[in-house]
mmCIF file of C-alpha atoms in Angstrom:
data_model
loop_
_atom_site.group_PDB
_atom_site.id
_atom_site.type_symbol
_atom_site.label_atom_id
_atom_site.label_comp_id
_atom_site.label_asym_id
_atom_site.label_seq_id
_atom_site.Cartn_x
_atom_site.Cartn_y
_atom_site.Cartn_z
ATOM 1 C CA UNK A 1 0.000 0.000 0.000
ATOM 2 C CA UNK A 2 1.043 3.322 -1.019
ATOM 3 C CA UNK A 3 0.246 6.484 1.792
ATOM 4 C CA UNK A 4 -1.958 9.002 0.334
ATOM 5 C CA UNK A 5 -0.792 11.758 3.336
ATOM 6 C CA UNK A 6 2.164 11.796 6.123
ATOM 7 C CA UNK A 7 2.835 14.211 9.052
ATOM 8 C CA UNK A 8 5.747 14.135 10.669
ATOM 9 C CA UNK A 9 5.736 13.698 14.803
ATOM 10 C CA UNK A 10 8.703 13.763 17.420
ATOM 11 C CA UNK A 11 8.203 11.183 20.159
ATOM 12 C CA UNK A 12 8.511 11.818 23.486
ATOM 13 C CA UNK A 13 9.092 9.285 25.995
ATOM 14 C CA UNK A 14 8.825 9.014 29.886
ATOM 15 C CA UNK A 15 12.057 7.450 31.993
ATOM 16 C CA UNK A 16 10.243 6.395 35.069
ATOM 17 C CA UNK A 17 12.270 5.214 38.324
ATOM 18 C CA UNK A 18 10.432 1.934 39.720
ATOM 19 C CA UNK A 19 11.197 0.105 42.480
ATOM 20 C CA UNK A 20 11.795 -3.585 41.265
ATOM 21 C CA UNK A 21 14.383 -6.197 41.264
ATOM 22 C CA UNK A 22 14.236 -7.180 37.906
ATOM 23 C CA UNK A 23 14.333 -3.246 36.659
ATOM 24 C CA UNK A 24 15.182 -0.005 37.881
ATOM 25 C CA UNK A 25 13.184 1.890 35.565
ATOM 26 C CA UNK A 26 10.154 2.079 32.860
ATOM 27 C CA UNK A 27 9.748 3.856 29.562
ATOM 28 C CA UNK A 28 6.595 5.379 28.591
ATOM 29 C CA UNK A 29 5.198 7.059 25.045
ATOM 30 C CA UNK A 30 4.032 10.316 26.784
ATOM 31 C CA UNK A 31 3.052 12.471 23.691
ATOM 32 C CA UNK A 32 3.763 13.487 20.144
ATOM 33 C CA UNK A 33 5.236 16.877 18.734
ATOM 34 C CA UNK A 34 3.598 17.731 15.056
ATOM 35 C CA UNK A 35 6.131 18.770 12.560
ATOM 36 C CA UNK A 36 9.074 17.943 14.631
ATOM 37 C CA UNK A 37 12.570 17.825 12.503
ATOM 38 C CA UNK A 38 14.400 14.282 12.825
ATOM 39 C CA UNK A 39 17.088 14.447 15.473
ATOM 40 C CA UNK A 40 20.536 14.675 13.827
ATOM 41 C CA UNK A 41 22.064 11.906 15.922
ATOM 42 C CA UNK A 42 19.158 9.402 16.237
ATOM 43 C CA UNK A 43 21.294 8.124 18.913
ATOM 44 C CA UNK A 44 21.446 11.196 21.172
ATOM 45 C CA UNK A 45 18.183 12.166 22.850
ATOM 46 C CA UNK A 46 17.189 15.481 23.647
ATOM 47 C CA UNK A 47 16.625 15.811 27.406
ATOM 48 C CA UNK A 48 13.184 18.292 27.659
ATOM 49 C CA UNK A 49 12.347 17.903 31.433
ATOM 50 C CA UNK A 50 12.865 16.088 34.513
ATOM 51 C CA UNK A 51 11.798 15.533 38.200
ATOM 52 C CA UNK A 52 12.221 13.589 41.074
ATOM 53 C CA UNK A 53 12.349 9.777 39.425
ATOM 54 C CA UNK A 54 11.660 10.738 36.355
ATOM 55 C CA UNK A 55 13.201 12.315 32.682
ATOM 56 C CA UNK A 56 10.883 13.246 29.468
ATOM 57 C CA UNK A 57 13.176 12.642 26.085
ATOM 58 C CA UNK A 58 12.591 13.623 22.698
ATOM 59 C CA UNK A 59 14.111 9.980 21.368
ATOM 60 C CA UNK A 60 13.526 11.066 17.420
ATOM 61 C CA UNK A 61 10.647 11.248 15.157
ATOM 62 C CA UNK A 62 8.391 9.347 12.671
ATOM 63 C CA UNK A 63 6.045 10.058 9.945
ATOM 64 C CA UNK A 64 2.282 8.960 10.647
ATOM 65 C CA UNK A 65 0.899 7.665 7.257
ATOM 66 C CA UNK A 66 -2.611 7.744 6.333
ATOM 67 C CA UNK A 67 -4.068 4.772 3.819
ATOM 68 C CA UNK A 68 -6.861 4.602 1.875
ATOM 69 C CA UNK A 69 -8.350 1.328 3.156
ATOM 70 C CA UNK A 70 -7.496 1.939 6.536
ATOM 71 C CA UNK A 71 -9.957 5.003 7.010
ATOM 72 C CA UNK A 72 -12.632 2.752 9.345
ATOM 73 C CA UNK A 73 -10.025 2.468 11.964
ATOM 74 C CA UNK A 74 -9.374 5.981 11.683
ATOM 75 C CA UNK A 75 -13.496 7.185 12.059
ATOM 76 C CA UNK A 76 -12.956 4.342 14.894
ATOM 77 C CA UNK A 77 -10.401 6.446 16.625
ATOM 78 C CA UNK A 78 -11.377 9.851 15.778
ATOM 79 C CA UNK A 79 -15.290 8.422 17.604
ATOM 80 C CA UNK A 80 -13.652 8.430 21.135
ATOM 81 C CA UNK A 81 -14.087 10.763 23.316
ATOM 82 C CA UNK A 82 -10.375 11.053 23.524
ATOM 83 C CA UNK A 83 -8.600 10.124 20.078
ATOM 84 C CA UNK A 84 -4.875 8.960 20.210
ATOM 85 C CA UNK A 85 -1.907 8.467 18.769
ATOM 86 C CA UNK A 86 -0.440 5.128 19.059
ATOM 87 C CA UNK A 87 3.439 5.253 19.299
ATOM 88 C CA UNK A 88 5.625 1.174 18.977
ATOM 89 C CA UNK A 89 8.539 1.525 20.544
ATOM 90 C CA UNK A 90 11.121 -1.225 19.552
ATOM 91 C CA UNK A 91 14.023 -2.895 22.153
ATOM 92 C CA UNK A 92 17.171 -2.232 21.128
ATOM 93 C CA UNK A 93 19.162 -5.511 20.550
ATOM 94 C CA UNK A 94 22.287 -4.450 19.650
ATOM 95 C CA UNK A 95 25.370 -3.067 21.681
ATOM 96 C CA UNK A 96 25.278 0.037 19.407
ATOM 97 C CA UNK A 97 21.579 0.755 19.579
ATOM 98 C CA UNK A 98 19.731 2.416 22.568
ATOM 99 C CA UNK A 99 17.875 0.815 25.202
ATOM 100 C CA UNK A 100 14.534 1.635 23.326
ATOM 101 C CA UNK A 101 14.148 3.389 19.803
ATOM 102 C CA UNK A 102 10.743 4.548 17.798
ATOM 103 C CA UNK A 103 9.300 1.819 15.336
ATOM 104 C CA UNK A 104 6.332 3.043 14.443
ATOM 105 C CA UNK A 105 4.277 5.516 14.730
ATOM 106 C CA UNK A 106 -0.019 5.341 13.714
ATOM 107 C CA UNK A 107 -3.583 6.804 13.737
ATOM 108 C CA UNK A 108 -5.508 3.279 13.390
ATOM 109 C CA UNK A 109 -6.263 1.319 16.752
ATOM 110 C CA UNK A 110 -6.054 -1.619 14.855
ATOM 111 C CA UNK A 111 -2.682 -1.801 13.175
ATOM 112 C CA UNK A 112 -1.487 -0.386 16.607
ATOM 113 C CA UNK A 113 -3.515 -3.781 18.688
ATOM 114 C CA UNK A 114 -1.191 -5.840 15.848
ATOM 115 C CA UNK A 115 1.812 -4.700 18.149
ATOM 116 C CA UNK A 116 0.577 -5.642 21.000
ATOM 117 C CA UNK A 117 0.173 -9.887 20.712
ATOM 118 C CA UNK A 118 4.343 -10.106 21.780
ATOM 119 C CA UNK A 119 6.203 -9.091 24.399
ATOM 120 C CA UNK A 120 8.658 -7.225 21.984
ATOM 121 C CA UNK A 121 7.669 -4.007 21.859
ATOM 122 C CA UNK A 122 6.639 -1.038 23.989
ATOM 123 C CA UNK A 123 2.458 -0.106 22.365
ATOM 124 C CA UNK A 124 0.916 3.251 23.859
ATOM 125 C CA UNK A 125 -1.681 5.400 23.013
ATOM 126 C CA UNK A 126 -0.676 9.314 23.064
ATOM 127 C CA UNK A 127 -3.867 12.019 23.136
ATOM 128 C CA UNK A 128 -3.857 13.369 19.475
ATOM 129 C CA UNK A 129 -3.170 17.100 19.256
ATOM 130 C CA UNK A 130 -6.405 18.711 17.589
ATOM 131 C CA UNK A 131 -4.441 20.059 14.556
ATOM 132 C CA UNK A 132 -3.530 16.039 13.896
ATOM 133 C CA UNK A 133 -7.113 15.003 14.920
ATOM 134 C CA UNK A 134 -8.296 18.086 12.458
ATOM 135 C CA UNK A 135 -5.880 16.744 9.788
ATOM 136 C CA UNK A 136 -6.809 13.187 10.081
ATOM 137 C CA UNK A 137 -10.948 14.218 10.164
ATOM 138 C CA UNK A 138 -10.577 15.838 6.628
ATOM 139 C CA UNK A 139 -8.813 12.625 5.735
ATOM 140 C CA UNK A 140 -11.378 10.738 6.550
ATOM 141 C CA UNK A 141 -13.882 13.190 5.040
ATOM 142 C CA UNK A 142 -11.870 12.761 1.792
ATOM 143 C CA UNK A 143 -11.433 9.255 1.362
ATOM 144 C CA UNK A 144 -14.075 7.342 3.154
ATOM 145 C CA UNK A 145 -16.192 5.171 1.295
ATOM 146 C CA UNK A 146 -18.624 3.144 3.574
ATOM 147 C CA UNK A 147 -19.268 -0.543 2.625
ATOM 148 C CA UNK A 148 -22.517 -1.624 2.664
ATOM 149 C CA UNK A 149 -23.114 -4.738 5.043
ATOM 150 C CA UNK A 150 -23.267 -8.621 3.734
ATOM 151 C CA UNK A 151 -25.244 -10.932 5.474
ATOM 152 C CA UNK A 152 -23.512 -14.231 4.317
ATOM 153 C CA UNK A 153 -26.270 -17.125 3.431
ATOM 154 C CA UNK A 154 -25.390 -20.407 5.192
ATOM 155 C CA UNK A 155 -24.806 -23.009 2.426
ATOM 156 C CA UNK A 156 -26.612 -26.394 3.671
ATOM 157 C CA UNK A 157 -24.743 -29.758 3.307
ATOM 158 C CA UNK A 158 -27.434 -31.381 1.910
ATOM 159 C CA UNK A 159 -30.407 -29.391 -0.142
ATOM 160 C CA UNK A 160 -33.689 -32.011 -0.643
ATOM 161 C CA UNK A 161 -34.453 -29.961 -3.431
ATOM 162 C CA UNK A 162 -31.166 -31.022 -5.710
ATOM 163 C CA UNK A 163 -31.598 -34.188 -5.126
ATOM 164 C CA UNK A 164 -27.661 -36.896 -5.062
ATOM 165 C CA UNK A 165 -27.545 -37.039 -1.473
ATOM 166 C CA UNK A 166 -26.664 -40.971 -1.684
ATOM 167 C CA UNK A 167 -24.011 -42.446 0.642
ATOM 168 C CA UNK A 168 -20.841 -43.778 -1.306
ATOM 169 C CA UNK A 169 -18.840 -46.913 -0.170
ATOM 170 C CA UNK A 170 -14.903 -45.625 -0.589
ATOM 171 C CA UNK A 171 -13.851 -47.351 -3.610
ATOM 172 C CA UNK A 172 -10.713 -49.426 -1.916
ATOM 173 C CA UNK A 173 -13.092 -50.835 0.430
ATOM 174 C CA UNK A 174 -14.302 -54.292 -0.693
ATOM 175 C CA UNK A 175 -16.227 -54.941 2.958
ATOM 176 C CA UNK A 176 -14.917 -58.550 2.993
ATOM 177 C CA UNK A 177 -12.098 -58.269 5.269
ATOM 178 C CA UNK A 178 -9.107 -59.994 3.158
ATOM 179 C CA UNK A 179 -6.489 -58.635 1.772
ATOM 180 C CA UNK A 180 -7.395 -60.011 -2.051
ATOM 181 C CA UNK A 181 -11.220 -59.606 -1.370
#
């Protein structure tokens, strides 16, 4: 599939102290910046804010692509009272990679619920900034097409009407028992 539309978003993530003994610390998708630049060193957050336990990080940005066919997810999302922004964050794996890095970045609820059947990856839902939720609305408006509904008929094993409904020995089988009949 080919996007029709993309906006570029920064991600901003949440370093939260915890107090575990299998981690010392959680990251969290906090929120989206429209038309933020890509960082020059994806590799080098930008520090924004921080508090007692816990940091907010620009980590790098993503473009959000709108699809034709996915614009029923999109009226989905745009229907809640809240819509959002769902933000896939990625482990790193690698010595030279970070800790966690952006993946993906989406408007439809249901690509974003596709991320969320492993353990792999970090899935949050961000609260859309109106000019996004404006954007996506006259997307929608756009492109939309709503399919009528298709009750499916149930086809019947066995319709009285057509008649050959007679049982079938398999051919092998000569019911004698013996191997040569």
């Amino acid at each position: 599939m080919t996007a029709i539309d993309s906006m570029r978003v920064g991600i901003v993530i949440e370093r939260r102290a915890i107090d575990s003994r299998w981690a010392d610390h959680t990251w969290l998708p906090i929120s989206v910046i429209p038309g933020a630049a890509p960082l020059k060193n994806p590799n080098e957050w930008v520090r924004l804010r921080a508090g007692e336990g816990w940091e907010h990080f620009l980590i790098g940005s993503l473009e959000i692509e709108l699809f034709r066919r996915e614009t029923e997810g999109y009226r989905a999302n745009l229907s809640n009272v809240m819509p959002y922004i769902y933000v896939v964050l990625a482990r790193g794996t690698e010595e030279d990679e970070p800790e966690i890095f952006p993946f993906l970045v989406t408007v439809c609820p249901y690509e974003a619920e596709s991320y969320t059947e492993g353990d792999e990856e970090i899935v949050e839902g961000v609260p859309m900034p109106e000019e996004i939720a404006a954007w996506l609305q006259q997307f929608v408006d756009s492109y939309h097409v709503d399919e009528p509904f298709k009750k499916r008929k149930n086809k019947k094993a066995y319709d009285p009407n057509k008649g050959d409904f007679s049982r079938r020995l398999p051919t092998m089988w000569s019911g004698s028992g013996g191997e040569n009949g």
